[in-house]
PDB file of C-alpha atoms in Angstrom:
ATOM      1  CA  UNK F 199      -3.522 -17.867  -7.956  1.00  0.00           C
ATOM      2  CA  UNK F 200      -4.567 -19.184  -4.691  1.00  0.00           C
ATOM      3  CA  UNK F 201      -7.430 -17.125  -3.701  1.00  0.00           C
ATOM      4  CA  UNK F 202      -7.798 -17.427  -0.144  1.00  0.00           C
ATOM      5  CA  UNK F 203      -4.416 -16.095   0.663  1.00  0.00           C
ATOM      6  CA  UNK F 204      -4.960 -13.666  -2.021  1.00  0.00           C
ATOM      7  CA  UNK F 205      -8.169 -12.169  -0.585  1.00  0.00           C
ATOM      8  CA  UNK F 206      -6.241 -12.287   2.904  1.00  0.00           C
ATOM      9  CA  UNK F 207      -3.444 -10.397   1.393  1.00  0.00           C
ATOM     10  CA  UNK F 208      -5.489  -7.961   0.020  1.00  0.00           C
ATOM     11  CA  UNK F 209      -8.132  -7.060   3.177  1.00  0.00           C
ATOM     12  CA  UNK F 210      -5.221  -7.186   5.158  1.00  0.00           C
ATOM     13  CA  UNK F 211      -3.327  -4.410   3.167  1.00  0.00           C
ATOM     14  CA  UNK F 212      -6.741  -2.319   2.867  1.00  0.00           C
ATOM     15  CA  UNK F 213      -6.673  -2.641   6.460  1.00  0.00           C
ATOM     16  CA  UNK F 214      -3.769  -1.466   7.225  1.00  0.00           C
ATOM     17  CA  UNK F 215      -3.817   1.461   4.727  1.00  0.00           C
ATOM     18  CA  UNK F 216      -6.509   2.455   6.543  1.00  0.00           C
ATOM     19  CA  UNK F 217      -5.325   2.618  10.418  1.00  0.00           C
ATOM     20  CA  UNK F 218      -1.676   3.843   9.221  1.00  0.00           C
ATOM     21  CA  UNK F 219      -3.865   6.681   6.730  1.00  0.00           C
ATOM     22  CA  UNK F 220      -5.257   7.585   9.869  1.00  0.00           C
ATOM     23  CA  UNK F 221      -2.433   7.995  12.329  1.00  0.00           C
ATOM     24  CA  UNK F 222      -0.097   9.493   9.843  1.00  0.00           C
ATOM     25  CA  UNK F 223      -3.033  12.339   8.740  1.00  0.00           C
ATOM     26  CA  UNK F 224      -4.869  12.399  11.802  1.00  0.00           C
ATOM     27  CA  UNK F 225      -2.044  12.196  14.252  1.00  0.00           C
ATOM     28  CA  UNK F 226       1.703  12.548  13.054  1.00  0.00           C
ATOM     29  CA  UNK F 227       0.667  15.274  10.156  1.00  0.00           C
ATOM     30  CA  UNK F 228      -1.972  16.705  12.085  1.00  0.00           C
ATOM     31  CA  UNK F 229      -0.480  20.008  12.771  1.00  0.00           C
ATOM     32  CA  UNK F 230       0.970  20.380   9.438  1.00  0.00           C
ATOM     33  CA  UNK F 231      -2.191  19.292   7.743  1.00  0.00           C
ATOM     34  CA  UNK F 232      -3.902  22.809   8.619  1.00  0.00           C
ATOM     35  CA  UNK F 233      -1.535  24.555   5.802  1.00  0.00           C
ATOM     36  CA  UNK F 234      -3.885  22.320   3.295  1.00  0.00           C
ATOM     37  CA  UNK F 235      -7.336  23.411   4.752  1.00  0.00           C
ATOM     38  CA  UNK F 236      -7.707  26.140   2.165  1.00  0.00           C
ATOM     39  CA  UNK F 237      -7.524  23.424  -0.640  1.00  0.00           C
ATOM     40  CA  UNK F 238      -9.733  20.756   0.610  1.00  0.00           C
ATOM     41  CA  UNK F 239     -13.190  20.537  -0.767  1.00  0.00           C
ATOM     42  CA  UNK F 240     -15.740  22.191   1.903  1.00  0.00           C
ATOM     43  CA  UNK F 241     -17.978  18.808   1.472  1.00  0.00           C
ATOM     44  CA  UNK F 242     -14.657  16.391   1.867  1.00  0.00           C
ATOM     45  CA  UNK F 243     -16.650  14.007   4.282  1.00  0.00           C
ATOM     46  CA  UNK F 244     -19.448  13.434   2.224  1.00  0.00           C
ATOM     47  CA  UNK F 245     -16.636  11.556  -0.555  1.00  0.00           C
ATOM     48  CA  UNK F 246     -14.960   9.544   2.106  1.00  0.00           C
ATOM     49  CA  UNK F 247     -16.953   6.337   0.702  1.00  0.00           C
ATOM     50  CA  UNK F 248     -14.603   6.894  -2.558  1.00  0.00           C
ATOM     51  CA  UNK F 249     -11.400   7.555  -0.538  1.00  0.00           C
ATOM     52  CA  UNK F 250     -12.046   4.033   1.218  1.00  0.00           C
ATOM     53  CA  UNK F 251     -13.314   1.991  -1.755  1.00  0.00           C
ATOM     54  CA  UNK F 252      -9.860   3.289  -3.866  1.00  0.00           C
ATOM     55  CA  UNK F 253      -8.255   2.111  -0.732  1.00  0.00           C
ATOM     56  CA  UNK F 254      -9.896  -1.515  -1.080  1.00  0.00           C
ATOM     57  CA  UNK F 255      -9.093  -1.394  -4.831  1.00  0.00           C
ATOM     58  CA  UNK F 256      -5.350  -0.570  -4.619  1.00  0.00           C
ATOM     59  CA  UNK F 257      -5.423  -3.172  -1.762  1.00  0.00           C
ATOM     60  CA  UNK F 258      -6.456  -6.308  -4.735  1.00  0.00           C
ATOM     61  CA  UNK F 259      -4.245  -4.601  -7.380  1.00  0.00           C
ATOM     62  CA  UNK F 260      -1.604  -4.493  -5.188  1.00  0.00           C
ATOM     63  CA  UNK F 261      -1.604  -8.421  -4.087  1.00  0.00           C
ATOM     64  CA  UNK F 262      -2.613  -8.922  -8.073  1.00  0.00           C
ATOM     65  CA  UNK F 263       0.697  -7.498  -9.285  1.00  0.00           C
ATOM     66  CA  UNK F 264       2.954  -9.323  -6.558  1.00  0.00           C
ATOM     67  CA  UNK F 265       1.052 -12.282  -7.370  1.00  0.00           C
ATOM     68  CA  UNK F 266       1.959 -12.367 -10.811  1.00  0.00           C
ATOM     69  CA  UNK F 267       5.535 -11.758 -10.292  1.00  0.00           C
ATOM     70  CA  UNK F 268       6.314 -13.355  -7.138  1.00  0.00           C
ATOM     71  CA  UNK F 269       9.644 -15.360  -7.166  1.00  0.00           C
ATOM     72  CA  UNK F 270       9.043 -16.955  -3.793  1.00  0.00           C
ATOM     73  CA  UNK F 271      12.174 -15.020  -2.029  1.00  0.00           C
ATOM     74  CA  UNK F 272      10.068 -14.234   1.116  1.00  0.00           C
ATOM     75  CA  UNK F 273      10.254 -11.085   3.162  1.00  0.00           C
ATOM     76  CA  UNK F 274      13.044  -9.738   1.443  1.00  0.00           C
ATOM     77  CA  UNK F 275      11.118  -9.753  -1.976  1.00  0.00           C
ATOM     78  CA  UNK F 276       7.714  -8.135  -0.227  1.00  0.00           C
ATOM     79  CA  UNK F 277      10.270  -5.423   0.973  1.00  0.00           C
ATOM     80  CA  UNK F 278      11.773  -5.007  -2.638  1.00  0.00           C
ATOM     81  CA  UNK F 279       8.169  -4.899  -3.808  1.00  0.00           C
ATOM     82  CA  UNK F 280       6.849  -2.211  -1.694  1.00  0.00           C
ATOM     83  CA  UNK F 281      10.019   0.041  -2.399  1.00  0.00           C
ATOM     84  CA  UNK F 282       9.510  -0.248  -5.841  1.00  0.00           C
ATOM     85  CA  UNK F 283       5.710   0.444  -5.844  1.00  0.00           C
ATOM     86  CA  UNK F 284       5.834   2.851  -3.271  1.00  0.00           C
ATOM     87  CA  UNK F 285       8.836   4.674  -5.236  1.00  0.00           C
ATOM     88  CA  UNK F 286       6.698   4.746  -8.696  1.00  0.00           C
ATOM     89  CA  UNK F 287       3.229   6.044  -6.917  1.00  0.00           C
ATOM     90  CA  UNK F 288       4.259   7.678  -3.888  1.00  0.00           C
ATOM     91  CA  UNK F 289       7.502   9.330  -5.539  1.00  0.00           C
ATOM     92  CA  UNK F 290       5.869  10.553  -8.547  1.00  0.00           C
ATOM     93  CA  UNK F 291       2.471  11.160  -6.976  1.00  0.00           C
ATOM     94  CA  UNK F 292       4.136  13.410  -4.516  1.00  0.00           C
ATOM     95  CA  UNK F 293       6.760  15.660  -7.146  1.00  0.00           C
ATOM     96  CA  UNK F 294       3.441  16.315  -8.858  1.00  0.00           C
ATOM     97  CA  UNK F 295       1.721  17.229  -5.622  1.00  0.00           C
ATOM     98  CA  UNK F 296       4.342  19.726  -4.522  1.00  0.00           C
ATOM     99  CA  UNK F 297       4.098  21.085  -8.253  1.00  0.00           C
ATOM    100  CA  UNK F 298       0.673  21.677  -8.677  1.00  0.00           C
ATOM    101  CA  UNK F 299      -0.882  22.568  -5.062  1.00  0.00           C
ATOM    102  CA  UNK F 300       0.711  25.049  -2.698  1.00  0.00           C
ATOM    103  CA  UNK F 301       2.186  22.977  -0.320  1.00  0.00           C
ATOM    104  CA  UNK F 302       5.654  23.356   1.819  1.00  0.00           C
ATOM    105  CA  UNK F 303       8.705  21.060   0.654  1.00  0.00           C
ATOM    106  CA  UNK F 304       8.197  19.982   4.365  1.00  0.00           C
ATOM    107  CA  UNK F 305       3.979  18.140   3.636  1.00  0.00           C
ATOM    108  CA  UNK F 306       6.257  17.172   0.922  1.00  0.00           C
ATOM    109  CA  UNK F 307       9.058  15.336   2.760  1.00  0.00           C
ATOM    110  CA  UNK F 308       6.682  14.186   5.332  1.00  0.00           C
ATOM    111  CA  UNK F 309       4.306  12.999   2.597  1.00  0.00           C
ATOM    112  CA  UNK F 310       7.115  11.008   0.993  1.00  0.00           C
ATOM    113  CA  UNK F 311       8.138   9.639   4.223  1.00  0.00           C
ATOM    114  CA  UNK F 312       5.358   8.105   5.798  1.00  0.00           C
ATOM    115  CA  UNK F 313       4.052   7.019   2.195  1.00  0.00           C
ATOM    116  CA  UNK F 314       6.894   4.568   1.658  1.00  0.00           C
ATOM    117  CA  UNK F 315       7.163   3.584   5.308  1.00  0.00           C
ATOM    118  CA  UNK F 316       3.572   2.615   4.382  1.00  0.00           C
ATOM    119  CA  UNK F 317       4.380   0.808   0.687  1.00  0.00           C
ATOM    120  CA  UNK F 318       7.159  -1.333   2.659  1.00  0.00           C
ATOM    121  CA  UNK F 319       5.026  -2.667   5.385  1.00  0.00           C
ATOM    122  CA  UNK F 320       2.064  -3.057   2.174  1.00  0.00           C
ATOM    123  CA  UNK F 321       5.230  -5.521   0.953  1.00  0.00           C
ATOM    124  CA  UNK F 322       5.844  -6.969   4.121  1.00  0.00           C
ATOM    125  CA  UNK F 323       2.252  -8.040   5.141  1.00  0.00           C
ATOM    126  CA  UNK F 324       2.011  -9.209   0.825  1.00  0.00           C
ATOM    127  CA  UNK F 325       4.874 -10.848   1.027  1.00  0.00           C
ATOM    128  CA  UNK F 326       4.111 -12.509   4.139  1.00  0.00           C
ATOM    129  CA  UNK F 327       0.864 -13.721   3.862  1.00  0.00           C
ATOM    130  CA  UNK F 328       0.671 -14.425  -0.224  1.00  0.00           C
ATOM    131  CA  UNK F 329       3.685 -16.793   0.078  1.00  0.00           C
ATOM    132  CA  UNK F 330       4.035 -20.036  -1.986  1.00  0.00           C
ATOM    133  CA  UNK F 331       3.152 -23.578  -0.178  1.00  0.00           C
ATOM    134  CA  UNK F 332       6.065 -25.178   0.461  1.00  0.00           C
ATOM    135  CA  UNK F 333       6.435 -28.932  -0.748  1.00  0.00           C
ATOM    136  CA  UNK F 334       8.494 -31.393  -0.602  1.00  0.00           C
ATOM    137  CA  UNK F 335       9.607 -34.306  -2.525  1.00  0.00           C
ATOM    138  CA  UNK F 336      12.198 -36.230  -1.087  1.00  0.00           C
ATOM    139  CA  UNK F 337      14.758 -33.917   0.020  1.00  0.00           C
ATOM    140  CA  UNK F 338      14.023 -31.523  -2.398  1.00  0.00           C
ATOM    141  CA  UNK F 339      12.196 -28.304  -1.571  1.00  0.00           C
ATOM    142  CA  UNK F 340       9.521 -27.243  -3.869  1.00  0.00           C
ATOM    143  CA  UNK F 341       7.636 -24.091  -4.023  1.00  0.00           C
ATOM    144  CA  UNK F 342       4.525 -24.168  -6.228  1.00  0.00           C
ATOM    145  CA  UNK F 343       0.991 -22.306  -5.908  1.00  0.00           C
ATOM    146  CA  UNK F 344      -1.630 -24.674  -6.126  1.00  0.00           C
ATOM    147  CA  UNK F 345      -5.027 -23.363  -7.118  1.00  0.00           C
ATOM    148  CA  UNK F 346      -8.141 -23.654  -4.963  1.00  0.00           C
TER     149      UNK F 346
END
């Protein structure tokens, strides 16, 4: 595993979980988000340390997982990658969602939505920056992770 790029990888997704969290919630879902007030803890703010440290932590076991089966196809496999993840949490975290809180099949959709727009750019930015180093020998075209 090449840890620099693996690090990288992983920051970078936490960090952009975190500015797409807030402009999907705070902005795009804003309106809709007020059907959900009645649910939400009355002390919410005081656990946002947890909400951002799970963040960080599916950030590294997201980048862990690609790195251990990453074929080296590029873009097109980070965009494979986030379907699939983002169909297996964010599908089945939102059917239970809809089943267990009161919530409108439209926080639903929307939830679903934005959740795997956000799982395929978590692929792209993976894919993209935890990429094999290209070598060479001869004319031949190598891929192979070196460790550092």
């Amino acid at each position: 595993m090449n840890i620099k790029r693996f690090l990288f990888a992983s920051i970078s997704v936490f960090v952009f979980n975190q500015v797409s969290d807030a402009i999907i919630r705070g902005v795009l879902l804003g309106k809709i988000y007020g059907e959900l007030r009645h649910v939400w803890r009355s002390d919410m703010t005081k656990y946002m340390w947890l909400i951002q440290l799970s963040s960080l932590v599916f950030g590294f076991l997201f980048v862990f997982i690609y790195s251990k089966g990453c074929e080296s196809k590029g873009l097109i496999e980070g965009i494979r990658y986030g379907a699939l993840i983002g169909l297996l949490m964010n599908g089945v975290v939102i059917a239970n969602q809809y089943a267990v809180y009161p919530i409108s099949i439209s926080m639903a959709f929307h939830w679903f939505l934005y959740g795997m727009i956000q799982y395929l750019f978590y692929g792209v930015i993976t894919a993209l920056i935890y990429k094999p180093l290209t070598l060479y020998q001869g004319d031949k075209k190598l891929n192979k992770e070196l460790e550092i």
